[in-house]
PDB file of C-alpha atoms and ligand atoms in Angstrom:
ATOM      1  CA  MET B   1     -15.209 -27.338   9.874  1.00  0.00           C
ATOM      2  CA  ALA B   2     -11.540 -27.726   8.666  1.00  0.00           C
ATOM      3  CA  ARG B   3     -10.161 -25.085   6.191  1.00  0.00           C
ATOM      4  CA  ILE B   4      -9.315 -26.649   2.899  1.00  0.00           C
ATOM      5  CA  ALA B   5      -7.228 -25.155   0.261  1.00  0.00           C
ATOM      6  CA  TYR B   6      -7.097 -26.272  -3.350  1.00  0.00           C
ATOM      7  CA  VAL B   7      -3.521 -26.714  -4.711  1.00  0.00           C
ATOM      8  CA  ASN B   8      -2.712 -27.970  -8.301  1.00  0.00           C
ATOM      9  CA  GLY B   9      -5.720 -30.608  -8.229  1.00  0.00           C
ATOM     10  CA  ARG B  10      -5.808 -31.484  -4.641  1.00  0.00           C
ATOM     11  CA  TYR B  11      -8.095 -30.247  -1.879  1.00  0.00           C
ATOM     12  CA  ILE B  12      -5.699 -30.151   1.098  1.00  0.00           C
ATOM     13  CA  ASP B  13      -5.807 -28.912   4.854  1.00  0.00           C
ATOM     14  CA  HIS B  14      -4.882 -25.467   4.515  1.00  0.00           C
ATOM     15  CA  ALA B  15      -2.361 -25.892   7.391  1.00  0.00           C
ATOM     16  CA  TYR B  16      -0.211 -28.537   5.092  1.00  0.00           C
ATOM     17  CA  ALA B  17      -1.011 -26.779   1.673  1.00  0.00           C
ATOM     18  CA  ASN B  18       2.246 -25.800  -0.265  1.00  0.00           C
ATOM     19  CA  VAL B  19       3.824 -25.039  -3.436  1.00  0.00           C
ATOM     20  CA  HIS B  20       7.534 -25.957  -4.634  1.00  0.00           C
ATOM     21  CA  ILE B  21      10.089 -23.506  -3.639  1.00  0.00           C
ATOM     22  CA  GLU B  22      10.865 -23.053  -7.546  1.00  0.00           C
ATOM     23  CA  ASP B  23       7.432 -21.939  -8.184  1.00  0.00           C
ATOM     24  CA  ARG B  24       7.858 -18.898 -10.382  1.00  0.00           C
ATOM     25  CA  GLY B  25       5.207 -17.066  -8.509  1.00  0.00           C
ATOM     26  CA  TYR B  26       7.585 -17.310  -5.232  1.00  0.00           C
ATOM     27  CA  GLN B  27      10.632 -16.556  -7.292  1.00  0.00           C
ATOM     28  CA  PHE B  28       9.559 -13.761  -9.766  1.00  0.00           C
ATOM     29  CA  SER B  29       6.046 -12.614  -8.858  1.00  0.00           C
ATOM     30  CA  ASP B  30       5.243 -14.735 -12.236  1.00  0.00           C
ATOM     31  CA  GLY B  31       1.671 -14.976 -11.666  1.00  0.00           C
ATOM     32  CA  ILE B  32      -1.881 -13.438 -11.212  1.00  0.00           C
ATOM     33  CA  TYR B  33      -4.778 -13.416  -8.748  1.00  0.00           C
ATOM     34  CA  GLU B  34      -8.494 -12.740  -8.209  1.00  0.00           C
ATOM     35  CA  TYR B  35     -10.197 -12.209  -4.888  1.00  0.00           C
ATOM     36  CA  ILE B  36     -14.075 -12.841  -5.049  1.00  0.00           C
ATOM     37  CA  ALA B  37     -16.516 -12.243  -2.278  1.00  0.00           C
ATOM     38  CA  PHE B  38     -19.250 -14.855  -1.821  1.00  0.00           C
ATOM     39  CA  TYR B  39     -22.472 -14.545   0.299  1.00  0.00           C
ATOM     40  CA  ASN B  40     -24.969 -17.460   0.862  1.00  0.00           C
ATOM     41  CA  LYS B  41     -22.365 -19.655  -1.015  1.00  0.00           C
ATOM     42  CA  LYS B  42     -22.801 -17.426  -4.314  1.00  0.00           C
ATOM     43  CA  LEU B  43     -20.102 -15.617  -5.953  1.00  0.00           C
ATOM     44  CA  LEU B  44     -20.790 -11.942  -6.087  1.00  0.00           C
ATOM     45  CA  ASP B  45     -20.096 -11.092 -10.044  1.00  0.00           C
ATOM     46  CA  GLY B  46     -17.926 -14.406 -10.332  1.00  0.00           C
ATOM     47  CA  ASP B  47     -18.319 -13.901 -14.235  1.00  0.00           C
ATOM     48  CA  LEU B  48     -16.633 -10.673 -14.076  1.00  0.00           C
ATOM     49  CA  HIS B  49     -14.006 -11.770 -12.160  1.00  0.00           C
ATOM     50  CA  PHE B  50     -13.452 -15.034 -14.106  1.00  0.00           C
ATOM     51  CA  LYS B  51     -13.180 -12.730 -17.358  1.00  0.00           C
ATOM     52  CA  ARG B  52     -10.400 -10.503 -15.753  1.00  0.00           C
ATOM     53  CA  LEU B  53      -8.532 -13.398 -14.759  1.00  0.00           C
ATOM     54  CA  GLU B  54      -8.625 -14.829 -18.134  1.00  0.00           C
ATOM     55  CA  ARG B  55      -7.452 -11.216 -19.484  1.00  0.00           C
ATOM     56  CA  SER B  56      -4.712 -11.040 -16.836  1.00  0.00           C
ATOM     57  CA  LEU B  57      -3.487 -14.495 -17.866  1.00  0.00           C
ATOM     58  CA  LYS B  58      -3.572 -13.603 -21.609  1.00  0.00           C
ATOM     59  CA  GLU B  59      -1.683 -10.577 -21.019  1.00  0.00           C
ATOM     60  CA  LEU B  60       1.065 -12.347 -19.403  1.00  0.00           C
ATOM     61  CA  GLN B  61       0.680 -15.213 -21.715  1.00  0.00           C
ATOM     62  CA  ILE B  62       0.027 -17.706 -19.171  1.00  0.00           C
ATOM     63  CA  LEU B  63      -1.886 -20.705 -20.225  1.00  0.00           C
ATOM     64  CA  GLU B  64      -5.073 -21.265 -18.343  1.00  0.00           C
ATOM     65  CA  PRO B  65      -4.523 -23.873 -15.619  1.00  0.00           C
ATOM     66  CA  VAL B  66      -8.027 -25.373 -16.225  1.00  0.00           C
ATOM     67  CA  ASN B  67     -10.874 -24.490 -18.527  1.00  0.00           C
ATOM     68  CA  ALA B  68     -13.604 -22.156 -17.462  1.00  0.00           C
ATOM     69  CA  GLY B  69     -16.143 -25.005 -16.700  1.00  0.00           C
ATOM     70  CA  ALA B  70     -13.461 -26.832 -14.399  1.00  0.00           C
ATOM     71  CA  LEU B  71     -12.516 -23.667 -12.603  1.00  0.00           C
ATOM     72  CA  LYS B  72     -16.101 -22.784 -11.633  1.00  0.00           C
ATOM     73  CA  VAL B  73     -16.699 -26.696 -10.354  1.00  0.00           C
ATOM     74  CA  ILE B  74     -13.431 -26.528  -8.408  1.00  0.00           C
ATOM     75  CA  VAL B  75     -14.511 -23.396  -6.912  1.00  0.00           C
ATOM     76  CA  ARG B  76     -18.009 -24.700  -5.988  1.00  0.00           C
ATOM     77  CA  GLU B  77     -16.315 -27.634  -4.535  1.00  0.00           C
ATOM     78  CA  LEU B  78     -14.033 -25.655  -2.412  1.00  0.00           C
ATOM     79  CA  ILE B  79     -16.621 -23.409  -0.921  1.00  0.00           C
ATOM     80  CA  GLU B  80     -18.923 -26.475  -0.158  1.00  0.00           C
ATOM     81  CA  ARG B  81     -15.773 -28.222   1.597  1.00  0.00           C
ATOM     82  CA  ASN B  82     -14.665 -25.280   3.785  1.00  0.00           C
ATOM     83  CA  GLY B  83     -18.481 -25.018   4.912  1.00  0.00           C
ATOM     84  CA  ARG B  84     -18.605 -21.104   5.083  1.00  0.00           C
ATOM     85  CA  GLU B  85     -21.834 -19.067   3.844  1.00  0.00           C
ATOM     86  CA  ASP B  86     -20.055 -15.978   3.388  1.00  0.00           C
ATOM     87  CA  GLY B  87     -16.391 -14.999   2.729  1.00  0.00           C
ATOM     88  CA  GLY B  88     -13.942 -14.484   0.428  1.00  0.00           C
ATOM     89  CA  LEU B  89     -12.282 -16.779  -2.551  1.00  0.00           C
ATOM     90  CA  TYR B  90      -8.522 -16.347  -3.385  1.00  0.00           C
ATOM     91  CA  ILE B  91      -7.491 -17.768  -6.884  1.00  0.00           C
ATOM     92  CA  GLN B  92      -3.976 -17.609  -7.915  1.00  0.00           C
ATOM     93  CA  VAL B  93      -2.222 -18.899 -11.077  1.00  0.00           C
ATOM     94  CA  THR B  94       1.438 -18.675 -11.596  1.00  0.00           C
ATOM     95  CA  ARG B  95       3.341 -19.767 -14.529  1.00  0.00           C
ATOM     96  CA  GLY B  96       4.544 -23.097 -12.773  1.00  0.00           C
ATOM     97  CA  VAL B  97       7.551 -24.777 -11.444  1.00  0.00           C
ATOM     98  CA  ALA B  98      10.794 -24.592 -13.059  1.00  0.00           C
ATOM     99  CA  LYS B  99      14.508 -24.042 -12.890  1.00  0.00           C
ATOM    100  CA  ARG B 100      15.054 -20.463 -12.169  1.00  0.00           C
ATOM    101  CA  ASP B 101      15.760 -18.840 -15.507  1.00  0.00           C
ATOM    102  CA  HIS B 102      13.963 -15.273 -16.309  1.00  0.00           C
ATOM    103  CA  VAL B 103      13.005 -16.722 -19.774  1.00  0.00           C
ATOM    104  CA  PHE B 104       9.385 -18.506 -19.681  1.00  0.00           C
ATOM    105  CA  PRO B 105      10.143 -22.212 -19.002  1.00  0.00           C
ATOM    106  CA  LYS B 106       8.782 -24.556 -21.902  1.00  0.00           C
ATOM    107  CA  ASN B 107       6.119 -27.294 -21.097  1.00  0.00           C
ATOM    108  CA  VAL B 108       5.362 -26.223 -17.802  1.00  0.00           C
ATOM    109  CA  ARG B 109       2.064 -26.550 -16.281  1.00  0.00           C
ATOM    110  CA  PRO B 110       0.549 -23.313 -14.887  1.00  0.00           C
ATOM    111  CA  ALA B 111       0.081 -23.766 -10.919  1.00  0.00           C
ATOM    112  CA  LEU B 112      -3.300 -22.946  -9.564  1.00  0.00           C
ATOM    113  CA  VAL B 113      -3.896 -22.396  -5.870  1.00  0.00           C
ATOM    114  CA  MET B 114      -7.404 -21.478  -4.182  1.00  0.00           C
ATOM    115  CA  THR B 115      -8.103 -20.465  -0.877  1.00  0.00           C
ATOM    116  CA  ILE B 116     -11.203 -19.302   1.368  1.00  0.00           C
ATOM    117  CA  CYS B 117     -11.392 -16.756   4.288  1.00  0.00           C
ATOM    118  CA  GLY B 118     -13.461 -15.037   6.186  1.00  0.00           C
ATOM    119  CA  ALA B 119     -14.997 -11.803   4.785  1.00  0.00           C
ATOM    120  CA  LYS B 120     -12.865  -8.757   5.315  1.00  0.00           C
ATOM    121  CA  THR B 121     -15.690  -6.349   5.608  1.00  0.00           C
ATOM    122  CA  PRO B 122     -14.912  -3.087   7.555  1.00  0.00           C
ATOM    123  CA  LYS B 123     -16.410  -2.309  10.771  1.00  0.00           C
ATOM    124  CA  ALA B 124     -19.939  -0.839  10.801  1.00  0.00           C
ATOM    125  CA  HIS B 125     -19.184   2.459  11.907  1.00  0.00           C
ATOM    126  CA  GLU B 126     -16.360   2.979   9.025  1.00  0.00           C
ATOM    127  CA  PHE B 127     -19.248   2.719   6.647  1.00  0.00           C
ATOM    128  CA  THR B 128     -21.613   5.401   8.313  1.00  0.00           C
ATOM    129  CA  ASP B 129     -18.748   7.545   9.938  1.00  0.00           C
ATOM    130  CA  GLY B 130     -16.175   7.505   6.755  1.00  0.00           C
ATOM    131  CA  VAL B 131     -12.433   6.649   6.973  1.00  0.00           C
ATOM    132  CA  LYS B 132      -9.383   8.731   6.811  1.00  0.00           C
ATOM    133  CA  VAL B 133      -6.758   8.241   4.003  1.00  0.00           C
ATOM    134  CA  ILE B 134      -3.153   9.655   3.028  1.00  0.00           C
ATOM    135  CA  SER B 135      -1.449  10.260  -0.209  1.00  0.00           C
ATOM    136  CA  GLN B 136       1.636   8.271  -1.217  1.00  0.00           C
ATOM    137  CA  PRO B 137       3.786   8.433  -4.536  1.00  0.00           C
ATOM    138  CA  ASP B 138       2.670   5.473  -6.951  1.00  0.00           C
ATOM    139  CA  ASN B 139       5.804   3.494  -7.164  1.00  0.00           C
ATOM    140  CA  ARG B 140       4.280   0.436  -9.141  1.00  0.00           C
ATOM    141  CA  TRP B 141       4.950  -0.935 -12.677  1.00  0.00           C
ATOM    142  CA  ALA B 142       3.464   0.290 -15.836  1.00  0.00           C
ATOM    143  CA  ARG B 143       0.788  -2.336 -16.224  1.00  0.00           C
ATOM    144  CA  ARG B 144      -1.581  -1.842 -13.223  1.00  0.00           C
ATOM    145  CA  ASP B 145      -4.356  -3.304 -15.210  1.00  0.00           C
ATOM    146  CA  ILE B 146      -3.280  -6.634 -14.640  1.00  0.00           C
ATOM    147  CA  LYS B 147      -4.055  -8.297 -11.388  1.00  0.00           C
ATOM    148  CA  SER B 148      -0.481  -9.402 -10.793  1.00  0.00           C
ATOM    149  CA  VAL B 149       0.851 -11.016  -7.564  1.00  0.00           C
ATOM    150  CA  SER B 150       3.556  -8.416  -7.784  1.00  0.00           C
ATOM    151  CA  LEU B 151       2.172  -6.074  -5.101  1.00  0.00           C
ATOM    152  CA  LEU B 152       5.162  -4.903  -3.495  1.00  0.00           C
ATOM    153  CA  ALA B 153       4.736  -1.193  -3.880  1.00  0.00           C
ATOM    154  CA  ASN B 154       0.835  -1.718  -2.818  1.00  0.00           C
ATOM    155  CA  ILE B 155       1.834  -3.441   0.448  1.00  0.00           C
ATOM    156  CA  LEU B 156       4.442  -0.616   1.524  1.00  0.00           C
ATOM    157  CA  ALA B 157       1.766   2.285   0.756  1.00  0.00           C
ATOM    158  CA  LYS B 158      -0.489   0.202   2.754  1.00  0.00           C
ATOM    159  CA  GLN B 159       1.738  -0.392   5.533  1.00  0.00           C
ATOM    160  CA  GLU B 160       2.265   3.245   5.500  1.00  0.00           C
ATOM    161  CA  ALA B 161      -1.170   4.063   5.829  1.00  0.00           C
ATOM    162  CA  GLY B 162      -1.415   1.687   8.723  1.00  0.00           C
ATOM    163  CA  ASN B 163       1.805   3.319  10.368  1.00  0.00           C
ATOM    164  CA  GLN B 164      -0.307   6.599  10.008  1.00  0.00           C
ATOM    165  CA  LYS B 165      -3.408   4.840  11.706  1.00  0.00           C
ATOM    166  CA  VAL B 166      -5.709   5.529   8.538  1.00  0.00           C
ATOM    167  CA  ARG B 167      -7.541   3.132   6.203  1.00  0.00           C
ATOM    168  CA  GLU B 168      -5.852   3.460   2.932  1.00  0.00           C
ATOM    169  CA  SER B 169      -3.055   5.021   0.660  1.00  0.00           C
ATOM    170  CA  LEU B 170      -4.306   6.897  -2.532  1.00  0.00           C
ATOM    171  CA  LEU B 171      -1.476   6.316  -5.056  1.00  0.00           C
ATOM    172  CA  LEU B 172      -0.443   9.715  -6.862  1.00  0.00           C
ATOM    173  CA  GLU B 173       1.669  10.406 -10.107  1.00  0.00           C
ATOM    174  CA  LYS B 174       4.252  12.919  -9.849  1.00  0.00           C
ATOM    175  CA  ASP B 175       1.867  15.414 -11.064  1.00  0.00           C
ATOM    176  CA  GLY B 176      -0.838  14.668  -8.451  1.00  0.00           C
ATOM    177  CA  THR B 177      -2.844  12.529 -10.721  1.00  0.00           C
ATOM    178  CA  VAL B 178      -4.825  10.011  -8.158  1.00  0.00           C
ATOM    179  CA  ASN B 179      -4.800   6.674  -9.809  1.00  0.00           C
ATOM    180  CA  GLU B 180      -6.281   4.668  -7.043  1.00  0.00           C
ATOM    181  CA  GLY B 181      -5.888   3.357  -3.830  1.00  0.00           C
ATOM    182  CA  SER B 182      -3.203   0.768  -2.820  1.00  0.00           C
ATOM    183  CA  ALA B 183      -6.057  -1.930  -2.603  1.00  0.00           C
ATOM    184  CA  SER B 184      -9.097  -0.030  -3.954  1.00  0.00           C
ATOM    185  CA  ASN B 185     -10.446   2.382  -6.692  1.00  0.00           C
ATOM    186  CA  VAL B 186     -11.218   5.779  -5.708  1.00  0.00           C
ATOM    187  CA  PHE B 187     -14.062   7.846  -6.666  1.00  0.00           C
ATOM    188  CA  ILE B 188     -15.137  11.694  -5.792  1.00  0.00           C
ATOM    189  CA  VAL B 189     -17.936  13.581  -6.026  1.00  0.00           C
ATOM    190  CA  THR B 190     -17.553  17.153  -7.554  1.00  0.00           C
ATOM    191  CA  PRO B 191     -19.211  20.038  -5.939  1.00  0.00           C
ATOM    192  CA  SER B 192     -22.053  19.945  -8.686  1.00  0.00           C
ATOM    193  CA  GLY B 193     -22.809  16.539  -7.963  1.00  0.00           C
ATOM    194  CA  THR B 194     -20.901  14.364 -10.762  1.00  0.00           C
ATOM    195  CA  LEU B 195     -19.272  10.982  -9.871  1.00  0.00           C
ATOM    196  CA  VAL B 196     -15.693  11.031 -11.392  1.00  0.00           C
ATOM    197  CA  THR B 197     -13.385   7.965 -11.115  1.00  0.00           C
ATOM    198  CA  HIS B 198     -10.111   7.434 -12.980  1.00  0.00           C
ATOM    199  CA  GLN B 199     -10.652   5.998 -16.313  1.00  0.00           C
ATOM    200  CA  ALA B 200      -9.960   2.348 -16.738  1.00  0.00           C
ATOM    201  CA  ASP B 201      -6.621   2.012 -18.328  1.00  0.00           C
ATOM    202  CA  GLU B 202      -3.077   0.796 -17.672  1.00  0.00           C
ATOM    203  CA  ASP B 203      -2.505   3.233 -14.712  1.00  0.00           C
ATOM    204  CA  ILE B 204      -5.046   1.300 -12.500  1.00  0.00           C
ATOM    205  CA  LEU B 205      -6.761  -1.996 -11.969  1.00  0.00           C
ATOM    206  CA  GLY B 206     -10.105  -1.925 -13.261  1.00  0.00           C
ATOM    207  CA  GLY B 207     -12.011  -3.054 -10.239  1.00  0.00           C
ATOM    208  CA  ILE B 208     -15.068  -5.011 -10.556  1.00  0.00           C
ATOM    209  CA  THR B 209     -16.813  -3.032  -7.957  1.00  0.00           C
ATOM    210  CA  ARG B 210     -15.872  -0.022  -9.775  1.00  0.00           C
ATOM    211  CA  ASP B 211     -17.524  -1.060 -12.941  1.00  0.00           C
ATOM    212  CA  VAL B 212     -20.545  -2.425 -11.144  1.00  0.00           C
ATOM    213  CA  LEU B 213     -21.021   1.055  -9.321  1.00  0.00           C
ATOM    214  CA  LEU B 214     -20.395   3.047 -12.606  1.00  0.00           C
ATOM    215  CA  LYS B 215     -23.471   0.929 -14.219  1.00  0.00           C
ATOM    216  CA  LEU B 216     -25.414   1.402 -11.122  1.00  0.00           C
ATOM    217  CA  ALA B 217     -24.881   5.023 -10.944  1.00  0.00           C
ATOM    218  CA  LYS B 218     -25.732   5.607 -14.389  1.00  0.00           C
ATOM    219  CA  LYS B 219     -28.924   3.487 -14.203  1.00  0.00           C
ATOM    220  CA  ALA B 220     -29.916   5.741 -11.311  1.00  0.00           C
ATOM    221  CA  GLY B 221     -29.596   8.810 -13.232  1.00  0.00           C
ATOM    222  CA  ILE B 222     -26.310  10.008 -11.520  1.00  0.00           C
ATOM    223  CA  LYS B 223     -23.887  11.764 -13.761  1.00  0.00           C
ATOM    224  CA  THR B 224     -20.644  10.103 -14.176  1.00  0.00           C
ATOM    225  CA  GLU B 225     -17.281  10.854 -15.567  1.00  0.00           C
ATOM    226  CA  GLU B 226     -14.304   8.533 -16.106  1.00  0.00           C
ATOM    227  CA  ARG B 227     -11.119  10.745 -16.130  1.00  0.00           C
ATOM    228  CA  ALA B 228      -8.120  11.997 -14.285  1.00  0.00           C
ATOM    229  CA  PHE B 229      -8.475  14.016 -11.527  1.00  0.00           C
ATOM    230  CA  ASN B 230      -5.835  15.125  -8.870  1.00  0.00           C
ATOM    231  CA  ILE B 231      -5.330  15.170  -5.242  1.00  0.00           C
ATOM    232  CA  ILE B 232      -6.181  19.033  -5.255  1.00  0.00           C
ATOM    233  CA  GLU B 233      -9.414  18.262  -6.859  1.00  0.00           C
ATOM    234  CA  ALA B 234      -9.905  15.243  -4.347  1.00  0.00           C
ATOM    235  CA  LYS B 235      -9.557  17.401  -1.429  1.00  0.00           C
ATOM    236  CA  ASP B 236     -12.096  19.947  -2.591  1.00  0.00           C
ATOM    237  CA  ALA B 237     -14.668  17.272  -3.739  1.00  0.00           C
ATOM    238  CA  ALA B 238     -17.768  17.248  -2.075  1.00  0.00           C
ATOM    239  CA  GLU B 239     -17.671  13.663  -1.323  1.00  0.00           C
ATOM    240  CA  ALA B 240     -14.900  10.642  -1.793  1.00  0.00           C
ATOM    241  CA  PHE B 241     -15.045   6.932  -1.169  1.00  0.00           C
ATOM    242  CA  ILE B 242     -12.912   3.863  -2.262  1.00  0.00           C
ATOM    243  CA  THR B 243     -14.261   0.526  -3.390  1.00  0.00           C
ATOM    244  CA  SER B 244     -13.129  -3.142  -3.604  1.00  0.00           C
ATOM    245  CA  THR B 245     -14.638  -6.586  -3.443  1.00  0.00           C
ATOM    246  CA  SER B 246     -13.701  -6.445   0.207  1.00  0.00           C
ATOM    247  CA  ILE B 247     -14.399  -2.928   1.322  1.00  0.00           C
ATOM    248  CA  ASN B 248     -17.672  -2.575  -0.942  1.00  0.00           C
ATOM    249  CA  VAL B 249     -18.397   1.335  -0.868  1.00  0.00           C
ATOM    250  CA  LEU B 250     -16.254   3.017   1.790  1.00  0.00           C
ATOM    251  CA  PRO B 251     -16.617   6.619   2.434  1.00  0.00           C
ATOM    252  CA  VAL B 252     -13.656   8.865   2.842  1.00  0.00           C
ATOM    253  CA  VAL B 253     -14.001  11.896   5.158  1.00  0.00           C
ATOM    254  CA  LYS B 254     -10.576  13.053   5.411  1.00  0.00           C
ATOM    255  CA  ILE B 255      -7.404  13.253   2.762  1.00  0.00           C
ATOM    256  CA  ASP B 256      -4.042  13.909   4.243  1.00  0.00           C
ATOM    257  CA  ASP B 257      -4.893  16.708   6.458  1.00  0.00           C
ATOM    258  CA  ARG B 258      -8.060  18.091   4.725  1.00  0.00           C
ATOM    259  CA  LEU B 259     -11.576  17.216   5.379  1.00  0.00           C
ATOM    260  CA  VAL B 260     -13.367  16.031   2.417  1.00  0.00           C
ATOM    261  CA  GLY B 261     -16.666  18.031   1.880  1.00  0.00           C
ATOM    262  CA  LYS B 262     -18.069  18.607   5.538  1.00  0.00           C
ATOM    263  CA  GLY B 263     -16.377  15.712   7.013  1.00  0.00           C
ATOM    264  CA  SER B 264     -18.917  13.330   7.192  1.00  0.00           C
ATOM    265  CA  VAL B 265     -20.621  10.876   4.903  1.00  0.00           C
ATOM    266  CA  GLY B 266     -22.401  12.625   1.780  1.00  0.00           C
ATOM    267  CA  ALA B 267     -25.763  11.916  -0.022  1.00  0.00           C
ATOM    268  CA  VAL B 268     -24.275  10.397  -3.453  1.00  0.00           C
ATOM    269  CA  THR B 269     -21.970   7.953  -1.280  1.00  0.00           C
ATOM    270  CA  LYS B 270     -24.998   6.902   0.814  1.00  0.00           C
ATOM    271  CA  LYS B 271     -26.987   6.372  -2.444  1.00  0.00           C
ATOM    272  CA  MET B 272     -23.923   4.219  -4.103  1.00  0.00           C
ATOM    273  CA  GLN B 273     -23.915   2.314  -0.724  1.00  0.00           C
ATOM    274  CA  GLU B 274     -27.610   1.531  -0.877  1.00  0.00           C
ATOM    275  CA  LEU B 275     -27.464   0.876  -4.632  1.00  0.00           C
ATOM    276  CA  TYR B 276     -24.455  -1.648  -4.150  1.00  0.00           C
ATOM    277  CA  ASN B 277     -26.184  -3.382  -1.109  1.00  0.00           C
ATOM    278  CA  ALA B 278     -29.336  -3.924  -3.083  1.00  0.00           C
ATOM    279  CA  HIS B 279     -27.014  -5.264  -5.817  1.00  0.00           C
ATOM    280  CA  ILE B 280     -25.220  -8.030  -3.530  1.00  0.00           C
ATOM    281  CA  TYR B 281     -29.000  -8.723  -2.230  1.00  0.00           C
ATOM    282  CA  LYS B 282     -30.143  -9.386  -5.725  1.00  0.00           C
ATOM    283  CA  GLN B 283     -27.292 -11.771  -6.590  1.00  0.00           C
ATOM    284  CA  THR B 284     -26.979 -13.631  -3.648  1.00  0.00           C
ATOM    285  CA  GLY B 285     -30.149 -12.941  -1.195  1.00  0.00           C
ATOM    286  CA  LYS B 286     -27.639 -11.495   1.379  1.00  0.00           C
TER     287      LYS B 286
HETATM  288  N1  PDD X   1      -7.967  -5.702  -4.328  1.00  0.00           N
HETATM  289  N2  PDD X   1      -7.058  -1.620  -7.443  1.00  0.00           N
HETATM  290  C1  PDD X   1      -6.217  -2.410  -6.501  1.00  0.00           C
HETATM  291  C2  PDD X   1      -4.865  -2.296  -6.695  1.00  0.00           C
HETATM  292  C3  PDD X   1      -6.802  -3.411  -5.922  1.00  0.00           C
HETATM  293  O1  PDD X   1      -5.744  -4.350  -5.349  1.00  0.00           O
HETATM  294  C4  PDD X   1      -7.957  -3.592  -5.793  1.00  0.00           C
HETATM  295  C5  PDD X   1      -8.711  -5.101  -5.337  1.00  0.00           C
HETATM  296  C6  PDD X   1      -9.226  -2.757  -6.650  1.00  0.00           C
HETATM  297  C7  PDD X   1     -10.312  -3.250  -6.631  1.00  0.00           C
HETATM  298  O2  PDD X   1     -10.761  -4.112  -7.286  1.00  0.00           O
HETATM  299  P1  PDD X   1     -12.304  -5.023  -6.894  1.00  0.00           P
HETATM  300  O3  PDD X   1     -13.424  -4.074  -7.347  1.00  0.00           O
HETATM  301  O4  PDD X   1     -12.350  -5.919  -8.453  1.00  0.00           O
HETATM  302  O5  PDD X   1     -11.990  -5.871  -5.840  1.00  0.00           O
HETATM  303  C8  PDD X   1      -8.402  -1.819  -7.120  1.00  0.00           C
HETATM  304  C9  PDD X   1      -8.488  -7.005  -3.965  1.00  0.00           C
HETATM  305  C10 PDD X   1      -9.488  -6.877  -2.936  1.00  0.00           C
HETATM  306  C11 PDD X   1      -7.244  -7.503  -3.037  1.00  0.00           C
HETATM  307  O6  PDD X   1      -5.941  -7.487  -3.682  1.00  0.00           O
HETATM  308  O7  PDD X   1      -7.651  -8.440  -1.788  1.00  0.00           O
END
C-alpha cells in the first residue's frame, strides 16, 4: 500500500509531500510535534499526546491548526489510508508560511503535517540484555517541557551516542544532574528499591511514557520519587532504564564505563516492562 502523508488539508503520496521554503518551522524551528504509537490501528495514550500537543501550542502562542475533533478524524483517516496495523504517527504544527521576519506574522494559518512510519521498537535482545548509554552535557534551551521541533542539541547528543556505539546519551546539567536522555526520560532504582525520575518541570520533556509508568508503578505498590538525581547516583543505582513512545521501557546496564547494578536487567525494570506491556494490551489489544 502507498505511503500517504497529510499536508495542510490534503492526503498526498509521501514521496511528493512538501511544504513551502518559507515555512517558519524550516527557517526558525518555530513549531512543535508529537510522536504517537499505534497498535491494531489504535493510538496508545492518544488523549495524553493530544493534550501535550495543545499545551505546546499554547506555550508558543501558535493557534490550533484544526479543532480537536477534526484532528482525530484526520489521524484516523491517515492511519486507514496507510493500511498499517502498527506503527508511529508523527504530527507537526508550525506557525505557518510567511516572509522571513523574527516577529510573529499576522493572519497566518498554522501548518499541519502528519506522517506514518513503521514502529521504531528496539531489538528483542535490547529489552532482555539492556543497553549502554553515555553522559553528555545538556546543551538545550531552557524550555525543554515544550515539544519543540528545535532538536539540534538532542540530535548532536544522539549522534555522539551513535559514534560511541551506544543506544542513548544522558543529558547532564553542569552540576551533574541527569535531566533526561536525548530522546527519552530516565529512571533509576535506588539500592533500597525506590523508582526515581526527574520531576516534570521546564528542564525535561514530560514524557507520556514516563507519566503512565509512574501511575502504573504507584498502583503496583512500588515506591516512586520525582526528584533530581545526579550521574554519580545513577551509576551507583541498582537498576536504570530509559522510556519513550518508541523504546517503551528499555533497560540500561552500563553508563559510561560503569556497570549499573550487576550489569543485567533488574527485577523492578522487568516488572515495569510487564506493567507497560499490559497497559498497551489493555488499550489496543496488542
Ligand atoms: N521523543 N524526552 C525527550 C527529549 C524526547 O524526545 C522524548 C520522546 C521523551 C519521551 O517522551 P514520550 O514518552 O512522550 O515519547 C523524553 C520522541 C519519541 C521523538 O522525538 O521521536
